[in-house]
PDB file of C-alpha atoms in Angstrom:
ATOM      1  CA  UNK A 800      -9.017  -9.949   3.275  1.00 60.00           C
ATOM      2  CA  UNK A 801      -8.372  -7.970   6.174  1.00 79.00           C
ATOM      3  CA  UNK A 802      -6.214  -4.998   4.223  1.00 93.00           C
ATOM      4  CA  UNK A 803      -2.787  -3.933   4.964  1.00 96.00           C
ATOM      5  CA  UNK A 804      -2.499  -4.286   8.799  1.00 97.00           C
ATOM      6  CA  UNK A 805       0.118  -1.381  10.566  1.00 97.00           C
ATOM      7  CA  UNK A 806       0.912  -1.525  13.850  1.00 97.00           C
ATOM      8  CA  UNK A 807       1.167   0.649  16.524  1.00 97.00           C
ATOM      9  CA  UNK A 808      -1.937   2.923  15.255  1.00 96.00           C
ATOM     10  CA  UNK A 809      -0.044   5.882  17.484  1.00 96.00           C
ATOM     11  CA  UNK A 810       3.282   5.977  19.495  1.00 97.00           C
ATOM     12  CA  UNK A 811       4.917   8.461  21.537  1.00 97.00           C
ATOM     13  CA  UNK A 812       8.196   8.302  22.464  1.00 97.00           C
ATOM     14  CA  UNK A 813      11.334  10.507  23.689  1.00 97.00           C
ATOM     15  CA  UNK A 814      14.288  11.372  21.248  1.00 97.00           C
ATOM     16  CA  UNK A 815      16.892   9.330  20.951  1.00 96.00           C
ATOM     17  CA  UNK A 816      14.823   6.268  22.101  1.00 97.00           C
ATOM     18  CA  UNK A 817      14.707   3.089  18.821  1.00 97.00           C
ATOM     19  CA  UNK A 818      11.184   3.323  17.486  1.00 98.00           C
ATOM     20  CA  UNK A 819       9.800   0.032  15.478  1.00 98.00           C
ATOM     21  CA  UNK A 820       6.690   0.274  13.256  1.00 98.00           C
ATOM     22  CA  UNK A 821       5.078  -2.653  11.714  1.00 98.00           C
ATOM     23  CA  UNK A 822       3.108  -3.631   8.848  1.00 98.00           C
ATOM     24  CA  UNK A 823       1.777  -6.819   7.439  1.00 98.00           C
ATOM     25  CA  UNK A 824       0.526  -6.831   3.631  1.00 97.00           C
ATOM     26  CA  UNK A 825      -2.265  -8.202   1.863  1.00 96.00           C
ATOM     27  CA  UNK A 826      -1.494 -11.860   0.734  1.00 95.00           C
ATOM     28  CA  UNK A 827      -0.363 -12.293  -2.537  1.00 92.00           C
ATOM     29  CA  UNK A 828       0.872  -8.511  -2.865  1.00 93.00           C
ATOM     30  CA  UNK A 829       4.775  -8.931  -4.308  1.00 91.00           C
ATOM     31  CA  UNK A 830       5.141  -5.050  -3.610  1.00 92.00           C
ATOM     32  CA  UNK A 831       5.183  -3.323  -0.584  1.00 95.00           C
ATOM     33  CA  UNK A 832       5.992   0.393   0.399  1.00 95.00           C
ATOM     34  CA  UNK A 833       6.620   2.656   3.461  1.00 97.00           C
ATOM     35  CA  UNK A 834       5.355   6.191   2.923  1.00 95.00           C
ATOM     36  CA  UNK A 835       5.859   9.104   5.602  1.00 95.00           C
ATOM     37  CA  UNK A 836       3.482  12.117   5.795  1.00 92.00           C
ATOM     38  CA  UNK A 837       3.773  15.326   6.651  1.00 91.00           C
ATOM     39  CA  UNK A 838       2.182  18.651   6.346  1.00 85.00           C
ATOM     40  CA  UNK A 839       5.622  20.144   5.118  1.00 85.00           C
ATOM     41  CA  UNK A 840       6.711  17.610   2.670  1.00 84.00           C
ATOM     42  CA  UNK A 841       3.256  15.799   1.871  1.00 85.00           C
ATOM     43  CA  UNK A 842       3.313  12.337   1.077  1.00 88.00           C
ATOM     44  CA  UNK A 843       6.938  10.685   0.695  1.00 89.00           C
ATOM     45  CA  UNK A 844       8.337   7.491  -0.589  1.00 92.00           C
ATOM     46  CA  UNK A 845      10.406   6.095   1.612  1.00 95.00           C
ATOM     47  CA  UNK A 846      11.590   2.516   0.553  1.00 95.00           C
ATOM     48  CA  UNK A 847       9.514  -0.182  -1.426  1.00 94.00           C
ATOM     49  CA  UNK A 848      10.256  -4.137  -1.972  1.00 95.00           C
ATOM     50  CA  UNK A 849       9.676  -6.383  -4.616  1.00 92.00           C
ATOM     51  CA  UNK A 850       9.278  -9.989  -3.365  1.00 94.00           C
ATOM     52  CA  UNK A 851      10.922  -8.867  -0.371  1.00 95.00           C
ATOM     53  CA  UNK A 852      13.884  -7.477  -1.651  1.00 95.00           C
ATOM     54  CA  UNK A 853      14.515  -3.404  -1.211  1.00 95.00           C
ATOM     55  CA  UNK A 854      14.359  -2.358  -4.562  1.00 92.00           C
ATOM     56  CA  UNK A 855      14.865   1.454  -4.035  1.00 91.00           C
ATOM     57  CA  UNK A 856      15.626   3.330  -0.932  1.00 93.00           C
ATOM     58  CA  UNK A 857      16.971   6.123  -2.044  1.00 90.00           C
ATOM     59  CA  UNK A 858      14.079   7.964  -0.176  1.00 91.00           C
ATOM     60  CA  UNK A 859      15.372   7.455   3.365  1.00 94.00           C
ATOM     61  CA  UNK A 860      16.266  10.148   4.607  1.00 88.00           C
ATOM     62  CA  UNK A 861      19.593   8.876   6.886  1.00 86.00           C
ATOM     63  CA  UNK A 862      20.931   5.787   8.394  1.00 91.00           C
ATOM     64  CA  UNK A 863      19.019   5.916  11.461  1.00 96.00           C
ATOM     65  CA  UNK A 864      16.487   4.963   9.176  1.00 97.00           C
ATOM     66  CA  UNK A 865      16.229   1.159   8.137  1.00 97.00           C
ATOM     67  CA  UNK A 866      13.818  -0.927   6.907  1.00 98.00           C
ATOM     68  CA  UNK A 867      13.374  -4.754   6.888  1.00 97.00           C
ATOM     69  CA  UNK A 868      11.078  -7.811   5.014  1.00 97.00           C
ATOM     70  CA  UNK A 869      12.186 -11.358   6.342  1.00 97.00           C
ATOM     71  CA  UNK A 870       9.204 -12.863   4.851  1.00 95.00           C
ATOM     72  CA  UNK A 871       6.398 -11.962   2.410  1.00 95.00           C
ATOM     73  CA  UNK A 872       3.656 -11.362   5.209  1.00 95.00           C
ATOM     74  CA  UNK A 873       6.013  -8.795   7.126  1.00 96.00           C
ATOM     75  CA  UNK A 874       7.968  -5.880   7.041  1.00 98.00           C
ATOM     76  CA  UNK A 875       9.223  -3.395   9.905  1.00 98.00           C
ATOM     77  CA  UNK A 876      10.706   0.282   9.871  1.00 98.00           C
ATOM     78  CA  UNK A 877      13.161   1.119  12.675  1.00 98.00           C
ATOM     79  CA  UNK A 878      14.560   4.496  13.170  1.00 97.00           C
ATOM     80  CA  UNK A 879      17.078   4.422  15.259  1.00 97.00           C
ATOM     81  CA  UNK A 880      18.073   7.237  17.016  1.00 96.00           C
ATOM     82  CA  UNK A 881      14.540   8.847  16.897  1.00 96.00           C
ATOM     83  CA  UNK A 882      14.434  12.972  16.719  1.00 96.00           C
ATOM     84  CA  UNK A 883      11.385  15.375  16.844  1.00 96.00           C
ATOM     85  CA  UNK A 884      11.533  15.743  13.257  1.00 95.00           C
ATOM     86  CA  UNK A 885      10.823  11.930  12.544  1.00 96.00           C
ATOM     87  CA  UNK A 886       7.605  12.985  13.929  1.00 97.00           C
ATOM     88  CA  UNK A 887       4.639  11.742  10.921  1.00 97.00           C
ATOM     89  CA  UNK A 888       1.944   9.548   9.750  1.00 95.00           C
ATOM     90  CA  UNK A 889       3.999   6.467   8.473  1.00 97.00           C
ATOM     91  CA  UNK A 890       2.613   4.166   5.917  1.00 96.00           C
ATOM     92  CA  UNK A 891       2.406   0.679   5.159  1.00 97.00           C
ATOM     93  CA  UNK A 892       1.098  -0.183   1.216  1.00 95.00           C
ATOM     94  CA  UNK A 893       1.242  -3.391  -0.540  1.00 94.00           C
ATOM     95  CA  UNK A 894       0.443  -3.907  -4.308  1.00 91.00           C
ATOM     96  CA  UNK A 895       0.100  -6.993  -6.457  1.00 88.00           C
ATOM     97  CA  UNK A 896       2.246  -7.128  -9.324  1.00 80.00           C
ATOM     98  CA  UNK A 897       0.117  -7.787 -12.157  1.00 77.00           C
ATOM     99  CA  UNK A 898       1.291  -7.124 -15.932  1.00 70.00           C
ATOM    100  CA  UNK A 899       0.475  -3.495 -17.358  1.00 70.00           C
ATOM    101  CA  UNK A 900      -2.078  -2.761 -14.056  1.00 74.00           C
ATOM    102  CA  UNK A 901       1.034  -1.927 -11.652  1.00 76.00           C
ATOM    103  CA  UNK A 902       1.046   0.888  -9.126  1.00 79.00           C
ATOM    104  CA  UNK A 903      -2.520   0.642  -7.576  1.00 86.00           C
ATOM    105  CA  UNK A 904      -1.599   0.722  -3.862  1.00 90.00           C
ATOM    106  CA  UNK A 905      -3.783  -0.179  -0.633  1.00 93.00           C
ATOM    107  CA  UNK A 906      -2.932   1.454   2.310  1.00 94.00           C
ATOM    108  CA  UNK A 907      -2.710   0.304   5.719  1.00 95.00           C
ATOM    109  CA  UNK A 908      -4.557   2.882   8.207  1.00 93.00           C
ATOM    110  CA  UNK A 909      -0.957   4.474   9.346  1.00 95.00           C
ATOM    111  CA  UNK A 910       1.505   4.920  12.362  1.00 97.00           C
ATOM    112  CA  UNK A 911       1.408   8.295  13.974  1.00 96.00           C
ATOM    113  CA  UNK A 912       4.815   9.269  15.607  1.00 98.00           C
ATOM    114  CA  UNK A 913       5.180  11.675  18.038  1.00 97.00           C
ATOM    115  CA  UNK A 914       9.182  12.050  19.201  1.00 97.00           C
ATOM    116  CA  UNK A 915       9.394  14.381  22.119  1.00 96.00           C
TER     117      UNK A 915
ATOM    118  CA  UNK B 500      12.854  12.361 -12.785  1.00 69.00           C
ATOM    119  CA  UNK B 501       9.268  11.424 -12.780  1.00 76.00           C
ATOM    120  CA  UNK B 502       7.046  14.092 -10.849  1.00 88.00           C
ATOM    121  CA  UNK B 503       3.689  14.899 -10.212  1.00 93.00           C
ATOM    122  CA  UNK B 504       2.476  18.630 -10.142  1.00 94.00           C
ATOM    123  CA  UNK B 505      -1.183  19.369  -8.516  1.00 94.00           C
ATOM    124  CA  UNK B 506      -1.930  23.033  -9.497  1.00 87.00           C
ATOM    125  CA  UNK B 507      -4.561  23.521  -6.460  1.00 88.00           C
ATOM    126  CA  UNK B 508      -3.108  23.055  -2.465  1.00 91.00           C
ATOM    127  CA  UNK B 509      -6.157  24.132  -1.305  1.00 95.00           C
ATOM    128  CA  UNK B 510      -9.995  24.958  -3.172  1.00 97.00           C
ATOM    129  CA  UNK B 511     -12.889  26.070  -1.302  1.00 97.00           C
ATOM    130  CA  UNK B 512     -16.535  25.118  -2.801  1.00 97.00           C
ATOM    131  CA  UNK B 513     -19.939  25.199  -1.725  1.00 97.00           C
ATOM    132  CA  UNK B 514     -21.728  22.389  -1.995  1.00 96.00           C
ATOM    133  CA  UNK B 515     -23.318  21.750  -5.274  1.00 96.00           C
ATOM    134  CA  UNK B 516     -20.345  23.822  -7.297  1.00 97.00           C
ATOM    135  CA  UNK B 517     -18.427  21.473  -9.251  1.00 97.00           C
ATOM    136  CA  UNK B 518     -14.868  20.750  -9.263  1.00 97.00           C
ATOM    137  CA  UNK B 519     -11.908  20.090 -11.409  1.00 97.00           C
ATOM    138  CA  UNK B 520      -8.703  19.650  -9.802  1.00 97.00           C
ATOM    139  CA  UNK B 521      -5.536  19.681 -12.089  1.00 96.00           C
ATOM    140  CA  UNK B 522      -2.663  17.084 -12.429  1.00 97.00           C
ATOM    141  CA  UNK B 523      -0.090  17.084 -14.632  1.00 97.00           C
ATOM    142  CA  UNK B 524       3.196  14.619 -14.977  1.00 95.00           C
ATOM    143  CA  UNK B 525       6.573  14.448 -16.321  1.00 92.00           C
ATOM    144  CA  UNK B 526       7.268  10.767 -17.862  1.00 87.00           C
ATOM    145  CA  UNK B 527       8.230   9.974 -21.175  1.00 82.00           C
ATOM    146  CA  UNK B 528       6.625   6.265 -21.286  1.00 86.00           C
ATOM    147  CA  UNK B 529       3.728   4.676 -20.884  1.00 89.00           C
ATOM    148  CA  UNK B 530       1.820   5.411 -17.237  1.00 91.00           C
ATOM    149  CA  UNK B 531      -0.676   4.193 -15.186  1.00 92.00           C
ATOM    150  CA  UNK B 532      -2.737   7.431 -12.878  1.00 94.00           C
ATOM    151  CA  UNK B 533      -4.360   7.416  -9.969  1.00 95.00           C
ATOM    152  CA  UNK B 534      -6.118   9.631  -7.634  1.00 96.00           C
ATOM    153  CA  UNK B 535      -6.027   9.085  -3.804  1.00 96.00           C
ATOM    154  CA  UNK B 536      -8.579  10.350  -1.355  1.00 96.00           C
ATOM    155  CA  UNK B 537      -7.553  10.951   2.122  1.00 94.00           C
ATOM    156  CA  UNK B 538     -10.588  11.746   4.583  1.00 94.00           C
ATOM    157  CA  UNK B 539      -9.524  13.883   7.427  1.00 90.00           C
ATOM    158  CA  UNK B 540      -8.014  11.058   9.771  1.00 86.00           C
ATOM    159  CA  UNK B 541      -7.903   8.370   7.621  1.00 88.00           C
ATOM    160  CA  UNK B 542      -5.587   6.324   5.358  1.00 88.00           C
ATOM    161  CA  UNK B 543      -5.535   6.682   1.903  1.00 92.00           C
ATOM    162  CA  UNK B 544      -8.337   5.295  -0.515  1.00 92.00           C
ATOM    163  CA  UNK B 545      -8.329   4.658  -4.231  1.00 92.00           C
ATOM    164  CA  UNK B 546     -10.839   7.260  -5.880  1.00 95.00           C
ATOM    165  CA  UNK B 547     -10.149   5.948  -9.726  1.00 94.00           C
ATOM    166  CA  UNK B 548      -7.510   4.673 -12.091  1.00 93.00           C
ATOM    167  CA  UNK B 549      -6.225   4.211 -15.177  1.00 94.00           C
ATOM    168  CA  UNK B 550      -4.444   1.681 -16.642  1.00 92.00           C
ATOM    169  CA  UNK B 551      -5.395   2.026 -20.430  1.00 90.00           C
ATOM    170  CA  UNK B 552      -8.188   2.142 -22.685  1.00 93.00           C
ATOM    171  CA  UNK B 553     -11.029   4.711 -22.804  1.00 95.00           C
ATOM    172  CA  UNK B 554      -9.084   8.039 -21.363  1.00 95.00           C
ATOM    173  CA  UNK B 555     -12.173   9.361 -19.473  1.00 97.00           C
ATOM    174  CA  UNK B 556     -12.328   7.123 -16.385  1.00 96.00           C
ATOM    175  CA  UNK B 557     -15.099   6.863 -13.752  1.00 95.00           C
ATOM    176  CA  UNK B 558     -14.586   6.214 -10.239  1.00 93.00           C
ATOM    177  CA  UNK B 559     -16.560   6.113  -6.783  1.00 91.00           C
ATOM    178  CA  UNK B 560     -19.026   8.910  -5.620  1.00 93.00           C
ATOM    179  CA  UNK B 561     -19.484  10.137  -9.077  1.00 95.00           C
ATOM    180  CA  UNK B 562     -15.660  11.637  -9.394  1.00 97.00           C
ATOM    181  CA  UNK B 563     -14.485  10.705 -13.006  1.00 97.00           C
ATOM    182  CA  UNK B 564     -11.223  12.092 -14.632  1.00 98.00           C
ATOM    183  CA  UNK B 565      -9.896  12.471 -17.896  1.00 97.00           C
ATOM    184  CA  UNK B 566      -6.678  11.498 -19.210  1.00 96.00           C
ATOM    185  CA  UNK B 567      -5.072  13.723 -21.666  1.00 96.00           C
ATOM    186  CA  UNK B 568      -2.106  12.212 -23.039  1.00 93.00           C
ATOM    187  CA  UNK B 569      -0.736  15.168 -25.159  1.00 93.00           C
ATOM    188  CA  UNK B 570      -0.878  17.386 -22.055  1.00 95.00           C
ATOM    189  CA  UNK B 571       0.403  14.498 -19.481  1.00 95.00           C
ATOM    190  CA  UNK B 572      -2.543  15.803 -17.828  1.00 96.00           C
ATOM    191  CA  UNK B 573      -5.260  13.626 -15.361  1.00 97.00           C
ATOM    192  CA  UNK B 574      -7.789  15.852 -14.221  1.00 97.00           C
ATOM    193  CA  UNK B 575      -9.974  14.955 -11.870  1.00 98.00           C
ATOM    194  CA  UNK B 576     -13.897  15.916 -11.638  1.00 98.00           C
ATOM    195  CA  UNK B 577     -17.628  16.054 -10.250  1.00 98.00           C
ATOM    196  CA  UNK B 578     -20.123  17.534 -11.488  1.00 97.00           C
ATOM    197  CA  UNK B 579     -21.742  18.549  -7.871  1.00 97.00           C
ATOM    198  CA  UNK B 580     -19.859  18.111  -4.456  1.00 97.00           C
ATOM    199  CA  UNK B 581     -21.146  17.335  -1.434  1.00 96.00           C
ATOM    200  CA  UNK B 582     -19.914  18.185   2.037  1.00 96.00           C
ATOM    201  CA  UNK B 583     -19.020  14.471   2.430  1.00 96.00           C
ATOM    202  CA  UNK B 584     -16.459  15.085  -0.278  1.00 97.00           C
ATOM    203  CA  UNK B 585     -13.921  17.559   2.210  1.00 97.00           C
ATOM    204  CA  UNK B 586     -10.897  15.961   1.887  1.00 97.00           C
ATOM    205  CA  UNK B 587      -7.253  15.668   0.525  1.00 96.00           C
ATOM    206  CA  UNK B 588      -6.996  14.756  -3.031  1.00 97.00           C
ATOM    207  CA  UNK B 589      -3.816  12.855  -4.818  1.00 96.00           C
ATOM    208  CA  UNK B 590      -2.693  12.293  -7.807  1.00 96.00           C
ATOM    209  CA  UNK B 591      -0.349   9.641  -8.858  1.00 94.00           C
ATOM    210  CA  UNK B 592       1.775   8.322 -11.571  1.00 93.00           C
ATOM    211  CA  UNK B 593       3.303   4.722 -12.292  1.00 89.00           C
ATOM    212  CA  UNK B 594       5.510   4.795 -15.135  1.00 86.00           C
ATOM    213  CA  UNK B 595       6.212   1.462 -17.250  1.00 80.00           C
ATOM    214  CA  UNK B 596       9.975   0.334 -16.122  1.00 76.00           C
ATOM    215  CA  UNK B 597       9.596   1.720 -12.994  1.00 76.00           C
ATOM    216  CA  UNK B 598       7.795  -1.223 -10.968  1.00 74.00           C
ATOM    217  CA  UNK B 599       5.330  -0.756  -8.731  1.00 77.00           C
ATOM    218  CA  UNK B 600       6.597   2.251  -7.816  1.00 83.00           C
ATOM    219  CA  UNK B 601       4.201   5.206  -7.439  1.00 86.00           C
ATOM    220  CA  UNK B 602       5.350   8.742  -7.761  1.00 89.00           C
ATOM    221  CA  UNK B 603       2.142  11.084  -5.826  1.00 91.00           C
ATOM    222  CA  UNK B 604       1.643  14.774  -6.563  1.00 92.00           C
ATOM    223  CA  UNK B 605       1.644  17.267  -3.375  1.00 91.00           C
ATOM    224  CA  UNK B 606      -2.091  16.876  -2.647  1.00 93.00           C
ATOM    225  CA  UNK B 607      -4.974  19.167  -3.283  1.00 95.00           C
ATOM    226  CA  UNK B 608      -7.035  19.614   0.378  1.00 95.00           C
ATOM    227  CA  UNK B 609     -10.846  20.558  -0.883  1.00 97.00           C
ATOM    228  CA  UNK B 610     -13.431  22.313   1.651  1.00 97.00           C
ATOM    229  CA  UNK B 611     -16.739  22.309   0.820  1.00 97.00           C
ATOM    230  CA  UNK B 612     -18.874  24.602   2.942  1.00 95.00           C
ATOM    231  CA  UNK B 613     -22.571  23.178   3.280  1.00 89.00           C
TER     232      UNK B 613
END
């Protein structure tokens, strides 16, 4: 399997421009998870689905933040305005959902932001 | 809430030293633990885990950890580091009702000086 696939590896953009980060999970996984990283607030839950349905979001930080999953090998996260302080790594993990054995996560190799 | 709490934000060890680098939770149920690596630059790894069973767990590169349930504690530990081994260090907690969601401590970054 070729692991959790994110794309773009790195983007730059200006405030106030729509940024769109991607991720496609491992087959199979019913979970999958957007993390954001950053020195000051370390690793942060964002939003997470369960057979592509947003189970808890309550860690986005505003409504320019949104997050989609149309279909079980996709998922985007749009932030819309974007400000300097979106700046981060973002995440993409995906989990199977196996009885008693939940929460081991596998990572996709991350978004860098920079918003100017 | 559920929350993680890694004692150390940063240790500094020459090689050979050993470590232990505290974790301690706050969940009233049943959990499953974890410890992330994160290699400067890189995503995220699994280290070890715990699910159930015998509480002193082994993982890759010789790190094992030790799951004490009375002190809702998961240390993590190696006998001998290596320089190879600089790095952040997570900890993380999946609690039963709670899904797949995984609640991670702060992180622990480890230097070791050759």
């Amino acid at each position: 399997d070729a692991g959790v696939i994110q794309s773009p590896r790195h983007e730059v953009t200006e405030m106030g421009q729509e940024v769109t980060l991607r991720c496609k999970p491992i087959s199979g996984h019913d979970y999958l998870f957007w993390y954001r990283q950053t020195m000051m607030r370390g690793l942060e839950l964002l939003i997470y689905f369960n057979n592509n349905v947003p189970i808890d979001d309550s860690g986005m930080p505003e409504d320019r933040f949104s997050a989609k999953m149309p279909n079980a090998s996709f998922s985007t996260l749009k932030i819309q305005p974007s400000e300097p302080r979106d700046s981060a790594v973002y995440f993409c993990a995906s989990s199977p959902n196996l009885a008693g054995r939940t929460g081991e996560l596998f990572f996709g190799e991350g978004s860098r932001l920079t918003v100017l | 809430a559920q929350s993680v709490s890694q004692h150390n934000h940063h240790v500094i060890l020459s090689e050979a030293a050993s470590l232990e680098l505290g974790c301690n939770y706050s969940y009233g149920g049943t959990v499953n633990l974890f410890w992330y690596v994160q290699y400067p630059g890189q995503h995220l790894q699994l280290l070890l885990k715990y699910f159930s069973g015998d509480p002193l767990v082994k993982g890759i590169k010789g790190f094992e950890a030790e799951f004490i349930k009375s002190k809702f504690s998961f240390n993590l530990r190696k006998p001998s580091v290596q320089w190879s081994d600089t790095a952040e260090y997570f900890c993380a907690v999946n609690g039963d009702n709670q899904g797949g969601k995984l609640i991670f401590g702060q992180g622990t970054e480890l230097s070791v000086k050759p």
